[in-house]
Amino acid sequence: MVPHLVTALTGPINELEQRLLDSMPAIERWFRLEWMEHTPPFYTSVDVRNAGFKLAPVDTNVFPSGWNNLTPAMLPLAVQAAMASIEKICPEARNLLIVPDNNTRSSFYLSNLVQLRRIFEMAGLNVRIGSISPDLKKATTLELPSGESITLEPVVRTKGRLGLKDFDPCTILLNNELTAGVPGILEDVHEQYLLPPLHASWAVRRKSMHFKCYEEVCKRFGKLIGVDPWLINPIFDTCTNVDFSSDEGLEGLRATVDATLAKVKKRYKEFGIKEKPFVVIKADNSSADMAVFSVRDSKELQALRRPKSKAGAAASESTVLDVLVQEGVQTHERINEAVAEPVVYLMDRYVVGGFYRMHAERGVDESLSAPGSSYVPLAFAESMHLPQPGVRPGASAPNRFYMYGVIARLAMLAASYELEATDPQAEVYA
């Protein structure tokens, strides 16, 4: 299925695509040098937004699920990347333990685990699924609608190691964001490789830190290829101690929204963009139970104080929050008239595939990661579809995917900077 991309065929986005294609040798060399100095997250997914005049990541996940959305054609790339990753970390690796999210009863999420298991088994590892959920007391086999099955087993902790009753892995792969905090069973594991590390979890991560690192990456990358970094980087700011159940912090939030909108309006004017800008407000810490919402004017914030409002209802358990105020990036892509956005999957430093997330009931300025969303594999899934220099911008799906992949790799590089900055065992990244 080839998605119909309705993005305009003229304007900054196609100039950016052309510049990326023309600069491909310099870009690939730049990434190679970066990966000599920095360690990529073990695996990553990046939500990308294409507004027609701007292309930017809006979310970077270092504990990605959704691997079941990758097609069989994408698996060889994922397997090769898995092999490369494991060889660097533990060349003699034999056993891999996947620790899933505690909420594992969703067939969609379980299918994601099956796909991860398949990838690492094809990479030459024995793979088992070990749950840290206190509710799982014994091995439990669950049947999936596809006809496949998966067995969840309770994790056993010994002095310095995690494993199963009869399974001793050298590598632990976390597929659990640990939004509720780091449980004691995962702490002080020194004799095995824990991937990603615990400081990558939402117990420590902050979106503002990630986008600060991404901003730095974009400045350097923009200078490399000669483009304005704003074309690939959403403006953002933060506001602390906002209480959606009272007036506390709301005045500061209004000021932050106004200031951010003013900065975006200025850039729109510079580029001759006629759209009305908006900002997206979300919790800086993803473990906070808060909805994501868009505003085009700070006056709209007043409605959020109402008990039945999106933010007020969602933030009932933790009403005082630090929030990220981020320039909204529209998505002008469609699949069968539904709004869509690309999600790019990476393992180690390699792009391995992706899909379009689409939602028929959401607008171009709303989050598509919501109940009712569906997924379509990227049209350029075949591994032989390499970039095609010389083809006019906007006319080649592989060229567009190459552009998405570059943006996703920039976000992944920013995540590596971020993890270095928060690593309790290393010097603070400067």
Short mmCIF file of C-alpha atoms in Angstrom, two decimals:
data_model
loop_
_atom_site.label_atom_id
_atom_site.label_comp_id
_atom_site.label_asym_id
_atom_site.label_seq_id
_atom_site.Cartn_x
_atom_site.Cartn_y
_atom_site.Cartn_z
CA MET A 1 0.00 0.00 0.00
CA VAL A 2 1.53 3.32 -1.08
CA PRO A 3 0.42 6.21 1.12
CA HIS A 4 -0.67 9.33 -0.69
CA LEU A 5 1.53 12.16 0.53
CA VAL A 6 -0.33 15.42 0.08
CA THR A 7 2.57 17.57 1.21
CA ALA A 8 3.12 20.43 -1.24
CA LEU A 9 5.73 19.68 -3.90
CA THR A 10 7.33 23.11 -3.54
CA GLY A 11 8.73 25.06 -0.63
CA PRO A 12 11.26 24.58 2.16
CA ILE A 13 10.64 20.88 2.74
CA ASN A 14 11.69 19.95 -0.77
CA GLU A 15 14.62 22.32 -0.65
CA LEU A 16 15.64 20.51 2.52
CA GLU A 17 15.25 17.13 0.82
CA GLN A 18 17.45 18.28 -2.06
CA ARG A 19 20.08 19.62 0.32
CA LEU A 20 20.16 16.33 2.24
CA LEU A 21 20.55 14.31 -0.96
CA ASP A 22 23.29 16.60 -2.27
CA SER A 23 25.09 16.38 1.08
CA MET A 24 24.72 12.61 1.55
CA PRO A 25 28.48 11.76 1.63
CA ALA A 26 29.16 14.54 4.17
CA ILE A 27 26.13 13.54 6.26
CA GLU A 28 27.09 9.86 6.43
CA ARG A 29 30.69 10.71 7.30
CA TRP A 30 29.44 13.10 10.02
CA PHE A 31 27.28 10.38 11.55
CA ARG A 32 30.19 7.90 11.43
CA LEU A 33 32.40 10.32 13.33
CA GLU A 34 29.65 11.01 15.88
CA TRP A 35 29.21 7.30 16.57
CA MET A 36 32.95 7.01 17.17
CA GLU A 37 32.50 9.43 20.09
CA HIS A 38 29.00 8.56 21.32
CA THR A 39 27.10 5.34 21.98
CA PRO A 40 23.65 5.13 20.38
CA PRO A 41 20.71 3.92 22.45
CA PHE A 42 20.22 0.19 21.94
CA TYR A 43 16.95 0.75 20.10
CA THR A 44 14.85 3.81 19.38
CA SER A 45 11.64 4.93 17.70
CA VAL A 46 11.08 8.51 16.57
CA ASP A 47 7.76 10.19 15.72
CA VAL A 48 8.39 12.61 12.85
CA ARG A 49 6.11 15.41 11.64
CA ASN A 50 6.19 16.75 8.07
CA ALA A 51 4.44 20.13 7.88
CA GLY A 52 5.41 20.78 4.26
CA PHE A 53 7.62 23.67 5.35
CA LYS A 54 9.25 21.98 8.34
CA LEU A 55 10.28 18.44 9.31
CA ALA A 56 10.95 17.65 12.96
CA PRO A 57 10.78 14.89 15.59
CA VAL A 58 8.10 15.35 18.23
CA ASP A 59 8.83 12.29 20.37
CA THR A 60 11.82 9.98 20.86
CA ASN A 61 11.28 6.67 22.62
CA VAL A 62 14.24 4.62 23.86
CA PHE A 63 12.04 1.70 25.04
CA PRO A 64 10.04 1.32 21.82
CA SER A 65 7.18 -1.11 21.44
CA GLY A 66 5.24 -1.53 18.19
CA TRP A 67 7.87 -3.75 16.58
CA ASN A 68 5.01 -5.92 15.31
CA ASN A 69 4.23 -3.14 12.82
CA LEU A 70 7.45 -3.84 10.95
CA THR A 71 6.83 -5.96 7.87
CA PRO A 72 8.74 -9.17 7.01
CA ALA A 73 10.64 -7.17 4.38
CA MET A 74 12.10 -5.02 7.16
CA LEU A 75 13.24 -7.93 9.35
CA PRO A 76 16.61 -8.58 7.61
CA LEU A 77 17.74 -5.03 8.43
CA ALA A 78 16.56 -5.40 12.03
CA VAL A 79 18.33 -8.76 12.42
CA GLN A 80 21.59 -7.41 10.98
CA ALA A 81 21.41 -4.39 13.29
CA ALA A 82 20.70 -6.69 16.26
CA MET A 83 23.73 -8.78 15.38
CA ALA A 84 25.94 -5.69 15.17
CA SER A 85 24.63 -4.39 18.50
CA ILE A 86 25.11 -7.62 20.38
CA GLU A 87 28.59 -8.18 18.93
CA LYS A 88 29.71 -4.80 20.30
CA ILE A 89 28.17 -5.33 23.73
CA CYS A 90 28.68 -9.02 24.43
CA PRO A 91 30.27 -10.96 21.53
CA GLU A 92 29.94 -14.29 23.36
CA ALA A 93 26.25 -13.68 24.14
CA ARG A 94 24.07 -16.78 24.13
CA ASN A 95 20.99 -15.93 26.20
CA LEU A 96 18.86 -12.78 26.09
CA LEU A 97 16.10 -11.97 28.57
CA ILE A 98 13.41 -9.48 27.49
CA VAL A 99 11.72 -7.67 30.40
CA PRO A 100 8.33 -6.41 29.17
CA ASP A 101 5.97 -3.76 30.43
CA ASN A 102 3.98 -4.97 33.41
CA ASN A 103 0.73 -4.38 31.50
CA THR A 104 1.23 -7.25 29.08
CA ARG A 105 -2.29 -8.47 28.43
CA SER A 106 -2.82 -6.40 25.28
CA SER A 107 -2.55 -8.65 22.23
CA PHE A 108 -1.00 -5.76 20.30
CA TYR A 109 1.78 -5.36 22.84
CA LEU A 110 2.31 -9.12 23.12
CA SER A 111 2.68 -9.26 19.33
CA ASN A 112 5.40 -6.64 19.72
CA LEU A 113 7.23 -8.99 22.12
CA VAL A 114 6.86 -11.88 19.68
CA GLN A 115 8.47 -9.76 16.96
CA LEU A 116 11.34 -8.74 19.24
CA ARG A 117 11.86 -12.38 20.19
CA ARG A 118 11.89 -13.32 16.52
CA ILE A 119 14.48 -10.66 15.65
CA PHE A 120 16.92 -11.73 18.37
CA GLU A 121 16.42 -15.43 17.76
CA MET A 122 17.30 -14.83 14.11
CA ALA A 123 20.35 -12.93 15.37
CA GLY A 124 21.48 -16.17 17.05
CA LEU A 125 20.30 -15.84 20.64
CA ASN A 126 18.17 -17.91 22.98
CA VAL A 127 15.38 -15.55 24.00
CA ARG A 128 12.94 -15.75 26.92
CA ILE A 129 10.42 -13.23 28.29
CA GLY A 130 10.79 -12.47 32.00
CA SER A 131 8.22 -10.30 33.77
CA ILE A 132 8.95 -8.22 36.87
CA SER A 133 5.23 -7.80 37.58
CA PRO A 134 4.50 -8.81 41.18
CA ASP A 135 1.21 -10.30 39.94
CA LEU A 136 2.93 -12.96 37.83
CA LYS A 137 3.68 -15.92 40.12
CA LYS A 138 4.29 -18.66 37.57
CA ALA A 139 5.01 -19.20 33.88
CA THR A 140 1.96 -18.24 31.85
CA THR A 141 1.41 -18.96 28.16
CA LEU A 142 -0.84 -16.58 26.25
CA GLU A 143 -2.34 -17.27 22.84
CA LEU A 144 -2.44 -14.46 20.28
CA PRO A 145 -5.02 -13.84 17.52
CA SER A 146 -2.28 -14.60 14.96
CA GLY A 147 -2.06 -18.18 16.23
CA GLU A 148 1.29 -17.56 17.88
CA SER A 149 1.84 -17.84 21.61
CA ILE A 150 4.10 -16.25 24.15
CA THR A 151 5.20 -17.44 27.59
CA LEU A 152 5.76 -14.94 30.37
CA GLU A 153 7.90 -16.14 33.27
CA PRO A 154 8.56 -14.48 36.64
CA VAL A 155 12.04 -12.98 36.93
CA VAL A 156 14.30 -14.44 39.61
CA ARG A 157 16.87 -12.22 41.30
CA THR A 158 20.10 -13.60 42.73
CA LYS A 159 22.92 -11.56 44.24
CA GLY A 160 24.10 -9.68 41.18
CA ARG A 161 22.03 -11.18 38.39
CA LEU A 162 18.58 -11.39 36.87
CA GLY A 163 17.27 -14.51 35.21
CA LEU A 164 14.61 -17.17 35.16
CA LYS A 165 14.43 -20.38 37.12
CA ASP A 166 16.49 -22.31 34.55
CA PHE A 167 17.79 -19.48 32.33
CA ASP A 168 20.86 -17.33 32.97
CA PRO A 169 21.18 -14.50 30.43
CA CYS A 170 24.21 -12.29 29.89
CA THR A 171 22.06 -9.48 28.47
CA ILE A 172 18.77 -8.01 29.74
CA LEU A 173 16.69 -6.06 27.22
CA LEU A 174 14.20 -3.72 28.88
CA ASN A 175 10.99 -3.11 26.93
CA ASN A 176 9.53 -1.33 29.94
CA GLU A 177 9.71 2.47 30.33
CA LEU A 178 9.52 2.14 34.14
CA THR A 179 7.14 5.10 34.35
CA ALA A 180 6.28 4.18 37.94
CA GLY A 181 9.95 4.31 38.95
CA VAL A 182 12.80 1.81 39.04
CA PRO A 183 11.86 -1.30 41.04
CA GLY A 184 14.44 -2.70 43.42
CA ILE A 185 14.71 -5.96 41.48
CA LEU A 186 16.46 -4.07 38.65
CA GLU A 187 18.85 -2.08 40.79
CA ASP A 188 22.51 -2.96 41.34
CA VAL A 189 22.72 -5.44 38.45
CA HIS A 190 26.45 -5.36 37.80
CA GLU A 191 27.24 -8.74 36.28
CA GLN A 192 24.98 -8.43 33.23
CA TYR A 193 24.34 -5.90 30.49
CA LEU A 194 21.10 -4.00 31.17
CA LEU A 195 19.85 -2.37 27.96
CA PRO A 196 18.83 0.42 27.84
CA PRO A 197 20.34 1.55 31.16
CA LEU A 198 18.09 2.48 34.07
CA HIS A 199 18.83 6.20 33.70
CA ALA A 200 17.15 6.03 30.28
CA SER A 201 13.83 5.35 32.00
CA TRP A 202 11.17 7.97 32.70
CA ALA A 203 12.18 7.80 36.33
CA VAL A 204 15.10 10.00 35.19
CA ARG A 205 14.43 11.23 31.63
CA ARG A 206 12.99 14.65 30.86
CA LYS A 207 11.74 15.69 27.45
CA SER A 208 13.27 19.13 27.91
CA MET A 209 16.72 17.56 28.32
CA HIS A 210 16.23 15.55 25.15
CA PHE A 211 15.17 18.53 23.07
CA LYS A 212 17.97 20.64 24.51
CA CYS A 213 20.41 18.01 23.25
CA TYR A 214 18.53 17.81 19.95
CA GLU A 215 18.79 21.59 19.56
CA GLU A 216 22.57 21.36 19.93
CA VAL A 217 22.74 18.54 17.38
CA CYS A 218 20.63 20.56 14.91
CA LYS A 219 22.84 23.63 15.18
CA ARG A 220 25.90 21.60 14.26
CA PHE A 221 24.09 19.63 11.57
CA GLY A 222 22.55 22.77 10.06
CA LYS A 223 26.00 24.33 9.79
CA LEU A 224 27.30 21.16 8.14
CA ILE A 225 24.77 21.15 5.29
CA GLY A 226 23.96 24.86 5.18
CA VAL A 227 20.33 24.94 6.34
CA ASP A 228 18.50 26.90 9.01
CA PRO A 229 18.27 24.55 12.05
CA TRP A 230 14.70 25.73 12.68
CA LEU A 231 13.57 23.73 9.64
CA ILE A 232 14.28 20.53 11.58
CA ASN A 233 13.99 21.67 15.19
CA PRO A 234 10.83 22.64 17.13
CA ILE A 235 11.19 25.67 19.41
CA PHE A 236 10.46 24.78 23.04
CA ASP A 237 10.49 26.05 26.58
CA THR A 238 9.57 24.69 29.99
CA CYS A 239 7.38 25.82 32.86
CA THR A 240 7.75 24.38 36.35
CA ASN A 241 5.30 23.73 39.17
CA VAL A 242 2.11 24.13 37.17
CA ASP A 243 -1.00 23.10 39.07
CA PHE A 244 -3.94 22.51 36.72
CA SER A 245 -6.36 22.31 39.64
CA SER A 246 -5.66 25.89 40.79
CA ASP A 247 -4.10 29.13 39.58
CA GLU A 248 -0.65 28.11 40.79
CA GLY A 249 1.84 28.34 37.93
CA LEU A 250 -0.79 29.10 35.28
CA GLU A 251 0.30 32.73 34.91
CA GLY A 252 3.84 31.56 34.25
CA LEU A 253 2.52 29.01 31.78
CA ARG A 254 0.56 31.70 29.93
CA ALA A 255 3.72 33.81 29.68
CA THR A 256 5.70 30.83 28.38
CA VAL A 257 3.03 30.01 25.80
CA ASP A 258 2.91 33.65 24.62
CA ALA A 259 6.70 33.85 24.37
CA THR A 260 6.96 30.57 22.46
CA LEU A 261 4.17 31.55 20.07
CA ALA A 262 5.89 34.89 19.46
CA LYS A 263 9.13 33.12 18.51
CA VAL A 264 7.28 30.77 16.15
CA LYS A 265 5.35 33.68 14.55
CA LYS A 266 8.62 35.44 13.89
CA ARG A 267 10.02 32.41 12.06
CA TYR A 268 6.77 31.96 10.12
CA LYS A 269 7.05 35.55 8.96
CA GLU A 270 10.66 35.04 7.88
CA PHE A 271 9.70 32.04 5.75
CA GLY A 272 6.44 33.49 4.46
CA ILE A 273 4.31 30.82 6.14
CA LYS A 274 0.61 31.73 6.34
CA GLU A 275 -0.46 29.04 8.83
CA LYS A 276 -1.49 30.06 12.34
CA PRO A 277 1.11 28.71 14.78
CA PHE A 278 0.25 26.62 17.80
CA VAL A 279 2.09 25.05 20.71
CA VAL A 280 1.77 21.62 22.26
CA ILE A 281 1.74 21.31 26.04
CA LYS A 282 2.77 18.03 27.64
CA ALA A 283 4.33 16.78 30.85
CA ASP A 284 8.11 17.10 30.87
CA ASN A 285 8.22 13.73 32.60
CA SER A 286 6.31 11.11 30.64
CA SER A 287 5.50 9.19 33.81
CA ALA A 288 3.17 12.05 34.78
CA ASP A 289 -0.39 11.15 33.88
CA MET A 290 -1.24 14.13 31.70
CA ALA A 291 -2.87 14.45 28.31
CA VAL A 292 -1.14 16.19 25.41
CA PHE A 293 -3.05 19.19 24.10
CA SER A 294 -2.61 22.04 21.62
CA VAL A 295 -3.32 25.75 22.06
CA ARG A 296 -3.11 28.64 19.60
CA ASP A 297 -3.58 31.35 22.21
CA SER A 298 -2.70 31.51 25.90
CA LYS A 299 -6.32 32.45 26.64
CA GLU A 300 -7.24 28.84 25.88
CA LEU A 301 -5.39 27.77 29.03
CA GLN A 302 -8.21 29.04 31.21
CA ALA A 303 -10.40 26.15 30.08
CA LEU A 304 -7.88 23.68 31.47
CA ARG A 305 -8.86 24.55 35.04
CA ARG A 306 -12.28 23.03 34.61
CA PRO A 307 -12.66 19.68 36.43
CA LYS A 308 -13.71 17.89 33.25
CA SER A 309 -10.97 19.39 31.10
CA LYS A 310 -8.45 17.15 29.42
CA ALA A 311 -5.54 18.25 31.59
CA GLY A 312 -7.47 18.63 34.84
CA ALA A 313 -8.95 15.15 34.62
CA ALA A 314 -5.72 13.50 33.53
CA ALA A 315 -3.58 15.16 36.16
CA SER A 316 -5.80 14.18 39.08
CA GLU A 317 -3.15 12.07 40.80
CA SER A 318 -0.29 14.54 40.33
CA THR A 319 -1.68 17.99 39.65
CA VAL A 320 1.60 19.90 40.13
CA LEU A 321 3.72 19.30 37.06
CA ASP A 322 6.69 20.53 35.11
CA VAL A 323 5.50 20.93 31.53
CA LEU A 324 7.09 21.25 28.12
CA VAL A 325 5.74 23.97 25.84
CA GLN A 326 6.76 22.99 22.33
CA GLU A 327 6.19 24.50 18.92
CA GLY A 328 3.46 22.50 17.24
CA VAL A 329 4.39 20.83 13.96
CA GLN A 330 1.44 20.00 11.75
CA THR A 331 1.34 16.85 9.68
CA HIS A 332 0.18 17.29 6.10
CA GLU A 333 0.39 13.65 5.14
CA ARG A 334 -2.68 11.52 4.49
CA ILE A 335 -3.55 7.89 3.98
CA ASN A 336 -7.07 7.45 2.61
CA GLU A 337 -7.94 10.93 3.90
CA ALA A 338 -6.77 10.08 7.45
CA VAL A 339 -4.09 12.26 9.00
CA ALA A 340 -0.80 10.34 9.19
CA GLU A 341 2.75 10.69 10.53
CA PRO A 342 5.85 8.53 9.98
CA VAL A 343 7.38 6.63 12.88
CA VAL A 344 10.95 5.52 12.24
CA TYR A 345 12.53 2.53 14.04
CA LEU A 346 16.22 2.24 14.72
CA MET A 347 18.46 -0.33 16.31
CA ASP A 348 21.97 0.60 17.30
CA ARG A 349 22.86 3.34 14.77
CA TYR A 350 20.83 1.89 11.91
CA VAL A 351 17.41 2.74 10.51
CA VAL A 352 15.61 -0.61 10.24
CA GLY A 353 12.08 0.34 9.18
CA GLY A 354 8.95 2.09 10.26
CA PHE A 355 5.31 2.76 9.62
CA TYR A 356 2.72 5.49 9.30
CA ARG A 357 0.58 6.12 12.35
CA MET A 358 -2.77 7.42 11.18
CA HIS A 359 -5.97 8.55 12.86
CA ALA A 360 -9.18 9.32 10.98
CA GLU A 361 -10.64 11.42 13.80
CA ARG A 362 -7.66 13.62 14.59
CA GLY A 363 -6.62 16.94 13.05
CA VAL A 364 -3.30 18.01 11.56
CA ASP A 365 -2.38 19.76 14.82
CA GLU A 366 -3.29 16.95 17.22
CA SER A 367 -1.41 13.98 18.65
CA LEU A 368 -2.06 10.80 16.66
CA SER A 369 -0.82 8.55 19.45
CA ALA A 370 -4.30 7.97 20.84
CA PRO A 371 -6.99 5.28 20.96
CA GLY A 372 -8.33 4.72 17.47
CA SER A 373 -4.99 5.07 15.71
CA SER A 374 -3.92 2.46 13.16
CA TYR A 375 -0.71 1.64 11.36
CA VAL A 376 0.41 1.18 7.77
CA PRO A 377 3.95 0.06 6.85
CA LEU A 378 6.08 2.69 5.21
CA ALA A 379 5.71 2.44 1.44
CA PHE A 380 9.48 2.30 1.06
CA ALA A 381 9.91 -0.86 3.13
CA GLU A 382 11.93 -2.81 0.55
CA SER A 383 15.56 -2.76 1.57
CA MET A 384 16.71 -2.30 -2.05
CA HIS A 385 14.92 1.05 -2.28
CA LEU A 386 17.94 3.27 -1.75
CA PRO A 387 17.91 7.06 -2.13
CA GLN A 388 17.75 8.22 -5.74
CA PRO A 389 19.83 11.36 -6.30
CA GLY A 390 18.70 13.28 -9.36
CA VAL A 391 15.00 12.65 -8.85
CA ARG A 392 13.10 15.88 -8.29
CA PRO A 393 12.30 16.60 -4.64
CA GLY A 394 9.01 15.21 -3.39
CA ALA A 395 8.67 12.70 -6.22
CA SER A 396 10.55 9.73 -4.73
CA ALA A 397 9.36 7.76 -1.72
CA PRO A 398 12.88 6.39 -0.99
CA ASN A 399 14.26 9.92 -1.01
CA ARG A 400 11.56 11.05 1.39
CA PHE A 401 12.30 8.07 3.63
CA TYR A 402 16.01 8.89 3.56
CA MET A 403 15.11 12.36 4.80
CA TYR A 404 12.95 10.88 7.58
CA GLY A 405 15.80 8.53 8.49
CA VAL A 406 18.27 11.42 8.78
CA ILE A 407 15.93 13.30 11.13
CA ALA A 408 15.37 10.13 13.18
CA ARG A 409 19.11 9.55 13.45
CA LEU A 410 19.60 13.13 14.63
CA ALA A 411 17.03 12.47 17.36
CA MET A 412 18.76 9.21 18.26
CA LEU A 413 22.10 11.05 18.46
CA ALA A 414 20.47 13.60 20.76
CA ALA A 415 19.26 10.70 22.91
CA SER A 416 22.84 9.44 23.17
CA TYR A 417 23.97 12.91 24.34
CA GLU A 418 21.07 12.89 26.79
CA LEU A 419 21.99 9.50 28.25
CA GLU A 420 25.59 10.60 28.66
CA ALA A 421 24.39 13.68 30.54
CA THR A 422 22.27 11.65 32.95
CA ASP A 423 24.64 8.70 33.43
CA PRO A 424 25.39 8.52 37.17
CA GLN A 425 28.58 6.61 36.41
CA ALA A 426 30.07 9.12 33.96
CA GLU A 427 31.16 12.70 33.93
CA VAL A 428 28.46 15.18 32.99
CA TYR A 429 28.36 15.77 29.26
CA ALA A 430 29.64 19.23 28.41
#
